[in-house]
XYZ file of C-alpha atoms in Angstrom:
410
model
C -0.017 -0.169 -0.039
C 1.297 3.515 -0.842
C 2.064 5.544 2.130
C -0.557 8.607 2.568
C 2.074 10.744 4.162
C 4.057 10.751 1.179
C 5.982 13.782 1.412
C 5.931 14.668 -2.286
C 2.234 14.275 -2.921
C 1.503 16.446 -0.009
C 3.580 19.109 -1.383
C 2.178 18.952 -4.769
C -1.425 19.219 -3.228
C -0.267 22.104 -1.181
C 1.018 24.085 -4.219
C -2.341 23.332 -6.112
C -4.285 24.677 -3.323
C -2.340 27.864 -2.965
C -2.783 28.555 -6.632
C -6.429 28.012 -6.482
C -6.735 30.289 -3.532
C -4.510 32.804 -5.246
C -6.587 32.621 -8.295
C -9.749 32.911 -6.418
C -8.566 35.943 -4.420
C -7.556 37.757 -7.813
C -10.676 36.969 -9.364
C -12.700 38.301 -6.066
C -10.591 41.534 -6.151
C -11.611 42.128 -9.624
C -15.191 41.572 -8.885
C -15.049 43.958 -6.124
C -13.294 46.636 -8.434
C -16.015 46.486 -11.020
C -18.880 46.390 -8.724
C -17.355 49.592 -7.266
C -17.062 51.150 -10.635
C -20.723 50.234 -11.130
C -22.053 51.621 -8.212
C -19.935 55.101 -8.915
C -21.402 55.281 -12.331
C -24.927 54.707 -11.039
C -24.663 57.362 -8.655
C -23.085 59.774 -11.345
C -26.337 58.674 -13.556
C -28.468 59.771 -10.371
C -26.835 63.086 -10.177
C -26.852 63.804 -13.819
C -30.648 63.077 -14.165
C -31.360 65.159 -10.959
C -29.352 68.104 -12.717
C -31.332 67.795 -15.941
C -34.726 67.540 -14.324
C -33.494 70.954 -12.388
C -32.367 72.644 -15.763
C -34.929 71.603 -18.253
C -37.526 74.059 -17.408
C -34.819 76.852 -17.277
C -32.735 76.387 -20.484
C -33.472 78.453 -23.400
C -30.655 76.826 -25.496
C -31.231 73.719 -27.160
C -27.263 73.023 -27.326
C -27.308 73.135 -23.599
C -29.687 70.274 -23.618
C -27.704 68.200 -26.258
C -24.508 68.762 -24.165
C -26.305 67.462 -21.094
C -27.761 64.319 -22.832
C -24.552 63.681 -24.688
C -22.710 63.560 -21.147
C -25.512 61.273 -19.842
C -24.989 58.729 -22.847
C -21.200 58.811 -22.444
C -21.707 57.576 -18.776
C -24.356 55.211 -19.515
C -21.960 53.798 -22.248
C -19.401 53.286 -19.708
C -21.875 51.470 -17.020
C -22.948 49.090 -20.108
C -19.243 48.452 -20.463
C -18.639 47.940 -16.768
C -21.789 45.510 -16.555
C -20.641 43.465 -19.704
C -17.190 43.212 -18.136
C -18.899 42.031 -14.647
C -21.066 39.508 -16.552
C -18.213 37.827 -18.346
C -16.407 37.602 -15.104
C -19.273 35.937 -13.576
C -19.749 33.688 -16.548
C -16.105 32.569 -16.342
C -16.228 31.641 -12.479
C -19.722 29.991 -13.135
C -18.036 27.857 -15.698
C -15.052 27.219 -13.291
C -17.199 26.377 -10.549
C -19.240 23.914 -12.953
C -15.826 22.013 -13.548
C -14.963 22.118 -9.854
C -18.163 20.630 -8.960
C -18.028 17.863 -11.650
C -14.606 17.064 -10.045
C -15.684 17.077 -6.531
C -18.608 14.897 -7.311
C -16.191 12.349 -8.814
C -13.935 12.637 -6.039
C -16.631 11.870 -3.636
C -17.897 8.674 -5.535
C -14.185 7.317 -5.447
C -13.922 8.155 -2.025
C -16.978 6.791 -1.112
C -16.041 3.545 -3.127
C -12.825 3.165 -1.532
C -14.180 3.970 2.101
C -16.950 1.166 1.302
C -14.243 -1.250 0.201
C -12.091 -0.592 3.280
C -14.974 -1.070 5.675
C -16.025 -4.485 3.841
C -12.636 -5.808 4.301
C -12.328 -4.362 7.994
C -15.587 -6.201 8.691
C -14.156 -9.441 7.485
C -10.998 -9.324 9.533
C -12.583 -7.418 12.372
C -11.881 -10.069 15.345
C -8.946 -9.394 17.600
C -7.889 -13.149 16.922
C -7.460 -12.578 13.477
C -5.384 -9.470 14.110
C -3.468 -11.338 16.553
C -3.013 -14.447 14.385
C -1.824 -11.968 11.472
C 1.024 -10.682 14.082
C 1.890 -14.179 15.365
C 2.470 -15.496 11.923
C 5.400 -12.857 11.312
C 8.460 -14.918 10.665
C 10.559 -12.191 12.593
C 10.310 -9.357 15.090
C 11.052 -6.846 12.264
C 7.982 -8.301 10.235
C 5.680 -8.201 13.285
C 6.924 -4.685 14.001
C 6.000 -3.750 10.305
C 2.661 -5.460 10.393
C 1.776 -3.426 13.673
C 2.831 0.084 11.711
C 0.792 -1.287 8.720
C -2.329 -1.887 10.745
C -1.896 1.352 12.519
C -1.367 3.128 9.250
C -4.385 1.381 7.872
C -6.671 2.571 10.785
C -5.150 6.202 10.188
C -5.855 6.056 6.465
C -9.516 4.586 6.882
C -9.880 7.865 9.460
C -8.471 10.044 7.177
C -10.784 8.568 4.191
C -13.793 9.500 6.430
C -12.868 13.026 7.325
C -11.935 13.654 3.418
C -15.864 12.572 2.442
C -17.097 15.007 5.225
C -14.718 17.867 3.841
C -15.560 17.064 0.307
C -19.175 16.912 1.151
C -19.173 20.372 2.857
C -17.087 21.859 -0.267
C -19.596 20.513 -2.680
C -22.542 22.069 -0.827
C -20.844 25.206 -0.606
C -19.663 25.345 -4.145
C -23.303 24.431 -5.343
C -24.453 27.661 -2.814
C -21.757 29.776 -4.486
C -22.913 28.649 -7.961
C -26.739 29.395 -7.487
C -25.605 32.823 -6.106
C -23.525 33.533 -9.010
C -26.369 32.538 -11.352
C -28.761 34.751 -9.814
C -26.370 37.742 -9.463
C -25.621 37.153 -13.234
C -29.448 37.309 -13.985
C -29.718 40.381 -11.983
C -26.636 41.956 -14.076
C -28.202 40.872 -17.358
C -31.714 42.541 -16.646
C -30.266 45.679 -15.294
C -28.051 45.992 -18.466
C -31.069 45.327 -20.812
C -32.868 48.149 -19.050
C -29.924 50.532 -19.471
C -29.491 49.753 -22.963
C -33.293 50.524 -23.712
C -32.691 53.727 -21.860
C -29.645 54.501 -24.015
C -31.573 53.645 -27.316
C -34.378 56.136 -26.445
C -31.888 58.915 -25.317
C -29.991 58.598 -28.485
C -33.084 58.963 -30.701
C -33.862 62.092 -28.725
C -30.432 63.393 -29.233
C -30.434 62.638 -33.246
C -33.811 64.727 -33.042
C -32.251 67.595 -31.042
C -29.348 67.506 -33.592
C -31.396 67.496 -36.491
C -33.208 70.613 -34.998
C -29.762 72.229 -34.228
C -28.554 71.700 -37.930
C -31.645 73.227 -39.357
C -30.353 76.592 -37.670
C -26.583 76.527 -38.073
C -26.062 80.221 -37.906
C -27.986 80.439 -34.631
C -26.207 77.575 -33.084
C -22.784 79.102 -34.654
C -23.713 82.132 -32.659
C -24.222 80.632 -29.285
C -20.858 78.595 -29.520
C -19.008 81.674 -30.740
C -20.176 83.715 -27.697
C -19.493 81.080 -25.220
C -16.027 80.538 -26.583
C -15.413 84.327 -26.379
C -16.342 84.269 -22.835
C -14.218 81.276 -22.043
C -11.063 82.695 -23.796
C -11.557 85.704 -21.882
C -11.636 84.006 -18.532
C -8.532 82.188 -19.810
C -6.623 85.358 -20.660
C -7.396 86.826 -17.306
C -5.939 83.832 -15.572
C -2.990 83.646 -17.799
C -2.042 87.223 -16.923
C -2.654 86.716 -13.080
C -0.114 83.934 -13.000
C 2.535 85.842 -15.005
C 1.983 88.993 -12.684
C 2.020 86.680 -9.567
C 5.400 85.127 -10.820
C 6.962 88.438 -11.711
C 5.961 89.994 -8.463
C 7.631 86.962 -6.682
C 10.780 87.026 -8.499
C 11.019 91.024 -8.065
C 10.741 90.533 -4.427
C 13.394 87.709 -4.498
C 15.805 90.039 -6.644
C 15.714 87.893 -9.637
C 14.690 88.569 -13.104
C 10.772 89.772 -13.610
C 10.763 87.894 -17.052
C 11.343 84.433 -15.931
C 8.139 82.345 -16.124
C 9.018 80.161 -12.988
C 8.367 80.892 -9.397
C 11.343 82.114 -6.980
C 10.449 79.700 -4.103
C 11.020 80.032 -0.651
C 11.852 76.490 1.165
C 8.263 76.337 2.753
C 6.752 77.015 -0.976
C 9.041 74.583 -2.496
C 8.084 71.999 0.169
C 4.323 72.752 -0.638
C 4.742 72.283 -4.335
C 6.797 69.098 -3.763
C 3.905 67.556 -1.713
C 1.126 68.866 -4.030
C 3.005 67.008 -6.957
C 3.395 63.904 -4.770
C -0.382 63.678 -4.327
C -0.949 63.762 -8.176
C -4.065 61.614 -8.732
C -5.046 61.667 -5.250
C -6.084 65.213 -4.580
C -9.859 65.613 -3.783
C -12.380 67.173 -6.124
C -13.184 70.918 -5.921
C -16.741 69.683 -4.811
C -18.347 67.130 -2.847
C -20.846 66.061 -5.396
C -20.356 66.672 -9.192
C -20.021 64.933 -12.543
C -17.512 65.569 -14.987
C -19.032 67.197 -18.385
C -16.129 68.104 -20.333
C -12.702 67.041 -20.028
C -9.393 68.483 -20.547
C -7.876 68.854 -24.354
C -9.574 68.476 -27.831
C -12.917 67.331 -28.272
C -15.412 67.111 -31.092
C -18.257 69.817 -31.589
C -21.497 68.551 -30.740
C -23.352 69.376 -33.980
C -20.449 69.102 -36.358
C -18.139 66.191 -35.243
C -15.580 67.468 -38.120
C -15.030 70.547 -36.223
C -12.484 70.217 -32.963
C -12.811 72.434 -30.208
C -10.266 73.084 -27.017
C -10.892 72.603 -23.533
C -8.444 74.264 -21.207
C -9.922 72.893 -18.003
C -12.410 70.223 -16.721
C -15.854 71.374 -16.413
C -17.720 69.784 -13.308
C -21.662 69.952 -13.317
C -22.904 70.237 -9.449
C -25.544 71.122 -7.285
C -27.184 74.757 -6.851
C -25.492 76.616 -3.877
C -22.874 73.689 -3.826
C -19.762 74.597 -1.697
C -16.533 74.859 -3.617
C -13.379 73.883 -1.513
C -9.617 74.033 -2.016
C -8.192 70.691 -3.653
C -4.894 71.313 -1.232
C -3.307 73.552 1.076
C -1.940 76.676 -0.487
C -2.400 80.605 -0.534
C -4.861 82.679 -2.261
C -3.336 84.469 -4.997
C -5.951 86.495 -6.633
C -9.881 86.526 -6.646
C -11.809 88.333 -9.674
C -15.273 88.712 -10.797
C -16.509 88.867 -14.063
C -19.026 91.445 -15.798
C -21.941 88.703 -15.061
C -20.852 88.579 -11.362
C -19.196 84.983 -11.627
C -16.238 84.816 -9.484
C -12.638 82.860 -9.971
C -10.353 82.252 -7.272
C -6.770 81.166 -7.942
C -4.858 79.188 -5.313
C -1.020 78.841 -5.026
C 0.647 75.478 -4.008
C 4.307 76.469 -4.381
C 5.071 76.577 -8.212
C 1.618 75.031 -8.848
C -1.764 76.843 -9.274
C -5.447 75.432 -9.244
C -8.305 77.718 -10.189
C -11.658 77.452 -9.614
C -14.005 79.466 -11.849
C -18.027 79.697 -11.732
C -18.321 80.958 -7.869
C -21.259 83.034 -6.841
C -19.770 84.086 -3.331
C -16.204 83.641 -2.205
C -15.685 83.164 1.659
C -11.726 84.014 1.386
C -9.476 86.968 0.659
C -6.300 87.367 -1.411
C -3.395 86.551 0.719
C -5.137 83.837 2.971
C -3.626 80.702 3.674
C -6.105 77.852 3.098
C -6.158 74.018 4.026
C -7.230 70.950 2.074
C -11.009 70.713 1.957
C -11.353 74.363 3.472
C -14.520 76.137 1.915
C -13.560 78.954 -0.418
C -16.970 80.073 -1.541
C -20.259 78.775 -3.257
C -21.527 77.930 -6.873
C -23.150 80.404 -9.340
C -26.046 79.056 -11.343
C -26.675 80.547 -14.746
C -29.958 81.767 -15.006
C -30.174 81.404 -18.916
C -29.212 77.679 -18.912
C -30.242 76.540 -15.200
C -26.601 74.964 -15.059
C -24.430 75.167 -12.203
C -20.947 74.405 -13.624
C -17.278 74.843 -12.209
C -14.359 75.158 -14.302
C -11.048 73.782 -12.607
C -7.662 74.183 -14.148
C -4.093 73.223 -13.089
C -0.805 75.224 -13.817
C 2.688 74.766 -12.983
C 4.108 78.073 -12.963
C 2.676 79.209 -16.600
C 2.179 76.029 -18.246
C -1.316 74.319 -18.241
C -1.720 70.753 -17.032
C -4.476 68.140 -17.342
C -6.698 68.450 -13.933
C -8.261 64.917 -14.997
C -4.790 63.242 -13.878
C -4.633 65.356 -10.605
C -8.076 64.587 -9.185
C -8.921 61.210 -7.583
C -10.785 58.991 -9.929
C -11.421 61.639 -12.337
């Protein structure tokens, strides 16, 4: 009889078990990551719906409605992608579990058959006299010793076989339970996915109707876009000038050339700048609740896809009266107000700047030191469009940076 304590076999089994546990753990982590993404996207869609409901009755510009709908469609597409990935992962796990269940059932059948055979043999030789005769018939003491060890080993093996059957039975029950839960989870995901896809098709139909309406009056649309672009460009020019002036003033105080495009930093300011840079991708959003409606960089025009436009920051839609907060500690460099009463706050973090445009009221003043998450003001709502949007930008000295790479999960 082969020894059940074969060290080599035990090591191989241990390695296989560790690999299975590791694979299961990685799959579980991926599942949690996808579920977290799904919940974030669902929450974002809820916010978009709430903002659209509030704005619909106020907007006078169909282009604003199209942009809102475009954003909602993009987020829903992302949600569908995530749910498809979740469904695929569950399908893979279900298929693996089906194989495991089949293997466990096969193992159990063999274990039970083996165990039944051992019980039968034990029953035949159950008497103490048979055992004693087995020992007494030994030709030497060494053979008798080996037979004692054999009987002990056989008894232990039978006990372990019984325990293995119990363990395998329990594993099979747990696996069946997991398999059943995964099937239900997959069914729920598929149902939700179909629902979102139907909503998406309806929204795309409405979007096409809006675009058709806009394209009928291209001149009116072009005028609206041109006016908005001029306003945005003017704000950008003001921000650029403020930063250049602040750098020049700092260099003048430090006795350096005022034509330099980089800040003359004190040791304290340098430390803040290094700390700001070290937290790239981890900075809080400038509002507690918001959704990114436009990213940084080039984007296609909503009506004419052949036309490319540029966004110098990120646009975040949020609730009316939402509190605006500093994304990191720093110093208020400048506050200015447009002709329409919209305010902008610039915060310096060493050689870095963050700007917050779209405020109605400001609760800080130039020169104030602010901490991370500190309130700097409240949001402005455009009466014409009903929208409450913050334009957030990041600079290093005079160079614009992509804010999406600096904020957490943007």
